[in-house]
Structure formats: structure tokens, C-alpha cells
CSV table of C-alpha atoms in Angstrom, one decimal:
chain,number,residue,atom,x,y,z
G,62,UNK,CA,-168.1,-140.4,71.1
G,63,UNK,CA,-169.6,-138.2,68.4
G,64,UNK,CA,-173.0,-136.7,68.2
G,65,UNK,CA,-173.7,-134.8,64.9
G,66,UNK,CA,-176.8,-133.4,63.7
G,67,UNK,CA,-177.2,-132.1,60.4
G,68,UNK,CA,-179.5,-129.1,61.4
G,69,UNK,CA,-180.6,-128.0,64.7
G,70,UNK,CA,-180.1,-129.9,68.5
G,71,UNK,CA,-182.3,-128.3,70.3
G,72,UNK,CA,-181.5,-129.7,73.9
G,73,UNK,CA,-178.2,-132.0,75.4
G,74,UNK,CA,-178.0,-132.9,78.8
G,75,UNK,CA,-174.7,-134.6,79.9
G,76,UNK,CA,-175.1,-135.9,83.4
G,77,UNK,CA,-171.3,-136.1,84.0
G,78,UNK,CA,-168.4,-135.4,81.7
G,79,UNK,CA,-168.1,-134.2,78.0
G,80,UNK,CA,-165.2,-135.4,76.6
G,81,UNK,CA,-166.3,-136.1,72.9
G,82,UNK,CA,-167.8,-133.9,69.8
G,83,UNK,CA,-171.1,-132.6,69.4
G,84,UNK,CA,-171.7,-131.1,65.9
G,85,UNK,CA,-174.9,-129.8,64.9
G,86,UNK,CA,-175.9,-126.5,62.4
G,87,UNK,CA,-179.1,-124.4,63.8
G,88,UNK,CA,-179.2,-123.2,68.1
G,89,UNK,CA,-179.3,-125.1,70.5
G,90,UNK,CA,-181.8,-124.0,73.0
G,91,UNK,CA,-180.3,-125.8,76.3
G,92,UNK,CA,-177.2,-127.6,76.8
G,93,UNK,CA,-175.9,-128.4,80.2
G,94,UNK,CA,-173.1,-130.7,81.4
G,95,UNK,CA,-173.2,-132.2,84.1
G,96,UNK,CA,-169.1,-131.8,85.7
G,97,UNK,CA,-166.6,-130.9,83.2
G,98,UNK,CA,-165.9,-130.7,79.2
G,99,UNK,CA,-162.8,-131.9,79.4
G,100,UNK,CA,-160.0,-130.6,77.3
G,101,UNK,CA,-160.9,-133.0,74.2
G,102,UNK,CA,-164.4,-132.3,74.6
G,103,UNK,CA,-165.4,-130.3,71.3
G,104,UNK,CA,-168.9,-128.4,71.0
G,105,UNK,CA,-169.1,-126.9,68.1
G,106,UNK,CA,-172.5,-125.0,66.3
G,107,UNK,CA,-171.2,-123.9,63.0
G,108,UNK,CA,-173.2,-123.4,60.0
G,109,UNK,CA,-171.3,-122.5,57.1
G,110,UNK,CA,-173.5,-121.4,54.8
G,111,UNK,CA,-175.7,-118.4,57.1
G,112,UNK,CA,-173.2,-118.5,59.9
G,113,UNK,CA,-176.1,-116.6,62.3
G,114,UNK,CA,-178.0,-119.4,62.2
G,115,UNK,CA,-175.8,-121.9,64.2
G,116,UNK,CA,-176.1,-120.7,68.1
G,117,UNK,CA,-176.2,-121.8,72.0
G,118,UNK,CA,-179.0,-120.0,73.8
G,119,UNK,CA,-178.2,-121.3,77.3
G,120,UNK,CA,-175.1,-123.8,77.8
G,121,UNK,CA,-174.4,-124.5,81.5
G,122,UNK,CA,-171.2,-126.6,82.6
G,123,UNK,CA,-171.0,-127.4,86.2
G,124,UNK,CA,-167.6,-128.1,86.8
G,125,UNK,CA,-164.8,-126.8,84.7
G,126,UNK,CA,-164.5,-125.6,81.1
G,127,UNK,CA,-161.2,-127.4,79.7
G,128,UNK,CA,-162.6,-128.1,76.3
G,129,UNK,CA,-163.8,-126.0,73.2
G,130,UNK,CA,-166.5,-124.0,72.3
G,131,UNK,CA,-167.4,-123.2,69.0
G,132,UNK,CA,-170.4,-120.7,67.6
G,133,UNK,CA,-170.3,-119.1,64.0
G,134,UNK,CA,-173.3,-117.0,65.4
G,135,UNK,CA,-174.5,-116.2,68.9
G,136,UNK,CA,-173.8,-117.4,72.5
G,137,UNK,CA,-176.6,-115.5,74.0
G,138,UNK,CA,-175.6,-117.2,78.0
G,139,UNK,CA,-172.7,-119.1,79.1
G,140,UNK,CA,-172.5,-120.4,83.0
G,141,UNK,CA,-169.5,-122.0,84.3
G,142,UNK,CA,-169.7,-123.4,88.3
G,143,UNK,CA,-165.5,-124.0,88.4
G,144,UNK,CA,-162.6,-122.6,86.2
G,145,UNK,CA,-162.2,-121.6,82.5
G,146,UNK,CA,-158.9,-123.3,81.1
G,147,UNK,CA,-160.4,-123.8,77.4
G,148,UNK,CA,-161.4,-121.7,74.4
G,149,UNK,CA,-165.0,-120.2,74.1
G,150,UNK,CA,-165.3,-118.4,70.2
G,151,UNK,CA,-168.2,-116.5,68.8
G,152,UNK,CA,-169.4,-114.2,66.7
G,153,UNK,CA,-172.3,-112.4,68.1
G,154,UNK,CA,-173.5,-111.2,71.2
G,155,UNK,CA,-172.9,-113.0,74.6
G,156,UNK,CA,-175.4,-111.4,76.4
G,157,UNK,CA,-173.8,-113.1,79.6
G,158,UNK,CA,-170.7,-115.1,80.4
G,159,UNK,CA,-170.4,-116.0,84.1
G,160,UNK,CA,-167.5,-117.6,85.3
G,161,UNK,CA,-167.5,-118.9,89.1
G,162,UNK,CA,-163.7,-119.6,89.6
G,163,UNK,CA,-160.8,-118.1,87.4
G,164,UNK,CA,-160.3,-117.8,83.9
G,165,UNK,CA,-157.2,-119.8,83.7
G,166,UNK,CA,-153.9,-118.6,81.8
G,167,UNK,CA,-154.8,-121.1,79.3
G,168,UNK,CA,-158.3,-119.8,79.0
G,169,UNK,CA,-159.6,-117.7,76.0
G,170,UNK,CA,-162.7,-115.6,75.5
G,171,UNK,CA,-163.4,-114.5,71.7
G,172,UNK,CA,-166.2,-113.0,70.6
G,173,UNK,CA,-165.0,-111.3,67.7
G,174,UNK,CA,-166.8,-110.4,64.3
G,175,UNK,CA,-165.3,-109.8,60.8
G,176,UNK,CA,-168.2,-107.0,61.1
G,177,UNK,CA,-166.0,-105.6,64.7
G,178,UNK,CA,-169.1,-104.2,65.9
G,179,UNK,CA,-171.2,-107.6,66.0
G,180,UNK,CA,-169.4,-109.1,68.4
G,181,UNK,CA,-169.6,-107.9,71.7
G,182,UNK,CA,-170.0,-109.3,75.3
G,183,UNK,CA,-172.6,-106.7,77.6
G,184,UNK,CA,-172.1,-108.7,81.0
G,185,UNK,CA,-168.4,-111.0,81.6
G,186,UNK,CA,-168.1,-111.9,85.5
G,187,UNK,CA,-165.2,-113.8,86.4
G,188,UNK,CA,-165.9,-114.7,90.4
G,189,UNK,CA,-161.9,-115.7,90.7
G,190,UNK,CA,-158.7,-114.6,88.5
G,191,UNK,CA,-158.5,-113.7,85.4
G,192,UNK,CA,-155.6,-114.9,84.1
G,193,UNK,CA,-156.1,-116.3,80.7
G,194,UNK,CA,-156.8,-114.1,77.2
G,195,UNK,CA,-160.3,-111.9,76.7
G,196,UNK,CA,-160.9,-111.0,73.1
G,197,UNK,CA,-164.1,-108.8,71.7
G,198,UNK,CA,-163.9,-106.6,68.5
G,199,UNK,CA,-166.8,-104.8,69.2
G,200,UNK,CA,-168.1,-103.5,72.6
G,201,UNK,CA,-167.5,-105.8,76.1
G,202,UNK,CA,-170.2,-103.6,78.5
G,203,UNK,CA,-169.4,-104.9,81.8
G,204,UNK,CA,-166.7,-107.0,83.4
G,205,UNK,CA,-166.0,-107.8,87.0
G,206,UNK,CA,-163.7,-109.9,88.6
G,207,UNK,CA,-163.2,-111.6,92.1
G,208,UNK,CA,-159.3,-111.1,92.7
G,209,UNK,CA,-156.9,-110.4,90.2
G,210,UNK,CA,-156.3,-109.9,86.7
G,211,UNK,CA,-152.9,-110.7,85.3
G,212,UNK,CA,-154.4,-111.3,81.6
G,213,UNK,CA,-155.5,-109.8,78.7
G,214,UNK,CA,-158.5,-108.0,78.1
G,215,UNK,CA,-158.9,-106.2,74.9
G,216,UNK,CA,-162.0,-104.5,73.3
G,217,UNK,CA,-162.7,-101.6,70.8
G,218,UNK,CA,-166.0,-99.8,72.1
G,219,UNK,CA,-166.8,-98.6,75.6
G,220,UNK,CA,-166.7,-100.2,78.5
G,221,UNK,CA,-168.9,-99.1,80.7
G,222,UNK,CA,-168.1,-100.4,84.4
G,223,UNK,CA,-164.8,-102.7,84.9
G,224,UNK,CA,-163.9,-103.6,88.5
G,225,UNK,CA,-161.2,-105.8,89.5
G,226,UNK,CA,-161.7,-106.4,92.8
G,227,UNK,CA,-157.9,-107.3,94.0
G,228,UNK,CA,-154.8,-105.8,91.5
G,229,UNK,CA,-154.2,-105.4,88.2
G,230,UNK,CA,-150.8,-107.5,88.2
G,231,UNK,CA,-147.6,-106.1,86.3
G,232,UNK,CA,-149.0,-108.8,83.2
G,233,UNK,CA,-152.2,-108.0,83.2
G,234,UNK,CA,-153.3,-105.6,80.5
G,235,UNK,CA,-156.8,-104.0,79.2
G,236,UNK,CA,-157.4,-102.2,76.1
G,237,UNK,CA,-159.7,-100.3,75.1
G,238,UNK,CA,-158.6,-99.2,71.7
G,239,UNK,CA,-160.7,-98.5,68.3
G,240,UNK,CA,-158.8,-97.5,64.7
G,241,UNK,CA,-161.7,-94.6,65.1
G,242,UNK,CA,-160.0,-93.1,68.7
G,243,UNK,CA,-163.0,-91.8,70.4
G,244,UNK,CA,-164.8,-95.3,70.0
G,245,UNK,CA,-162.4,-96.6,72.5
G,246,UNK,CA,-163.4,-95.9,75.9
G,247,UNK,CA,-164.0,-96.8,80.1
G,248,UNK,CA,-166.1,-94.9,81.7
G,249,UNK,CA,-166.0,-96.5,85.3
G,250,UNK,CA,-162.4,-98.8,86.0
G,251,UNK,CA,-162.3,-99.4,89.7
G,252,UNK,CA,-159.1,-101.3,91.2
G,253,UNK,CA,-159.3,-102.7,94.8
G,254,UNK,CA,-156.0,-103.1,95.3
G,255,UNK,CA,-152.9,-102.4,92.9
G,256,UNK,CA,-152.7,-101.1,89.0
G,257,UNK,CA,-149.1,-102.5,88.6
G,258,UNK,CA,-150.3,-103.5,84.7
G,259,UNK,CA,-151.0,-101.5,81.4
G,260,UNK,CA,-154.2,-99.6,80.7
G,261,UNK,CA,-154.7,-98.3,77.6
G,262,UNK,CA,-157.9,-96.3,75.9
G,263,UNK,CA,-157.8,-94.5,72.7
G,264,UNK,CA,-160.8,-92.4,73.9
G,265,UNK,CA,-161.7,-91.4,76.9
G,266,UNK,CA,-161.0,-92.8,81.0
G,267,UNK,CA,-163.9,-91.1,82.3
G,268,UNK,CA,-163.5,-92.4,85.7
């Protein structure tokens, strides 16, 4: 089914799956589903007009994220108990995105600004793989993950603490890389295991 709201939904509880559209325009405070959004679920807070008015304060998905999310402003947290195969957009700040399982190859993280420098993620922890697409044209502070990464992580600020617990796998790529050079930075990258991938900075590796 279809749920829109013409200005703000403050709080949605689905007690099992999400497989429809929820449209509204202002933040939503609370939204948690109950098992999965399923890959023609659609959740989308978009306001076209001041797009940093349209946000998700909290949004909680117990099972697995196969569907779409869509923010013209701010996912300030994001909680997923399984696996990421769907596409999460934004254009502000995730303050954190906490994945339990793997970002699957299918999976895409964007938070990414036409200002670069608005959006940024400070805190992505991926408990599993990451194997899917990680986008941010500002600043992504923090990112861990479980076992291995053999996707895409791109950025253009510093990151400040990256550890991939198993490999970095011979696809599996991270860029941190700013038209301005020094902008581009890692200050701590730890790798468990194997760096078989690409790492690139146009600053500065510190550690």
C-alpha cells in the first residue's frame, strides 16, 4: 500500500514487513520496521521546496534492508539487525549508520551534497562484509567492519580511524580523495588480515 503525508509523519511502526511507499515532507522522528523492507519497499522524505526540512531522526529495520531510502535532508541514525542489499541516499549528516550483517554487493550508501561538505557520515559500522558501494562527498569519520571489504568506499575529507577487521580484497577500493589534495586524508587505516585492494589518499596516510 501507500501512505503519504503532505507534511511531517512523525512516527511509523511496521510490526513485520515494508513492502510499499511511505511519502511524507518534514522528519520523521521514529520509524521502525519490524523484519524487512523488502526490495519494493520505498521510504522516501523529500521536500522539494527547503530540502533540509524532510528528515529521519531514528529509523530502525530489524531484519534486512532490500528496499529504498530516500532523505533530501538528514538521516541523523540508521540501525539495520541483518544485511544491507538496498540503497540508503541523503544529503546531510548521518550521525550513525550501523549495519549488523554485510553490506551486500548490491548495497549503496550515499550521503552526498551538491554543497560536498554537508554530507558526511561521522560513525558507518558494518558488523559483516562490505561488499556493496559507500559514497560521501564530504567527510565519513569512522568506519569499521567485521570481515572483509571487497567494495567501494569513497570520501573527500579525513577519515579518521578505518579498520577492516579481515582483508581488503583485490576489488575492494577506498578513497580518500579531495580536488583540494590535502583535504583528502586517513589518519588511522588498520587491516587484520590482507591489503590485496587499492588505497588511495590525496593527502596524507598518517598511520
Amino acid at each position: 500500500g501507500t501512505v503519504t503525508v503532505q507534511q511531517a509523519l512523525s512516527n511509523l511502526s511496521v510490526g513485520h514487513d515494508l513492502s510499499g511507499t511511505v511519502t511524507e515532507t518534514g522528519t520523521i522522528q521514529q520509524l521502525t520496521i519490524g523484519h524487512d523492507l523488502t526490495p519494493t519497499g520505498l521510504v522516501q522524505a523529500i521536500n522539494s521546496t527547503n530540502p533540509t526540512l524532510a528528515n529521519i531522526v531514528n529509523m530502525s529495520v530489524v531484519g534486512n534492508l532490500a528496499g529504498t531510502v530516500t532523505v533530501s535532508g538528514a538521516i541523523t541514525t540508521l540501525t539495520v539487525d541483518v544485511d544491507d542489499s538496498g540503497l540508503v541516499s541523503e544529503t546531510g549528516t548521518i550521525n550513525l549508520l550501523s549495519i549488523t550483517g554485510s553490506l551486500t554487493p548490491t548495497g549503496v550508501i550515499k550521503a552526498v551534497n551538491a554543497s560536498p561538505t554537508l554530507g558526511n557520515i561521522n560513525t558507518l559500522a558494518i558488523g559483516g562484509d562490505l561488499a556493496g558501494t559507500v559514497t560521501v562527498s564530504g567527510t565519513l569519520t569512522t568506519l569499521t567492519v567485521g570481515i572483509d571489504d571487497s567494495g567501494s568506499v569513497t570520501e573527500s575529507g579525513t577519515i579518521n580511524l578505518l579498520i577492516i577487521t579481515g582483508s581488503l580484497t583485490q576489488t575492494g577500493t577506498i578513497k580518500a580523495v579531495n580536488a583540494t589534495p590535502t583535504l583528502g586524508n586517513i589518519n588511522t587505516l588498520n587491516i587484520g588480515d590482507d591489503l590485496l585492494g587499492s588505497v588511495l589518499v590525496s593527502g596524507t596516510l598518517t598511520t
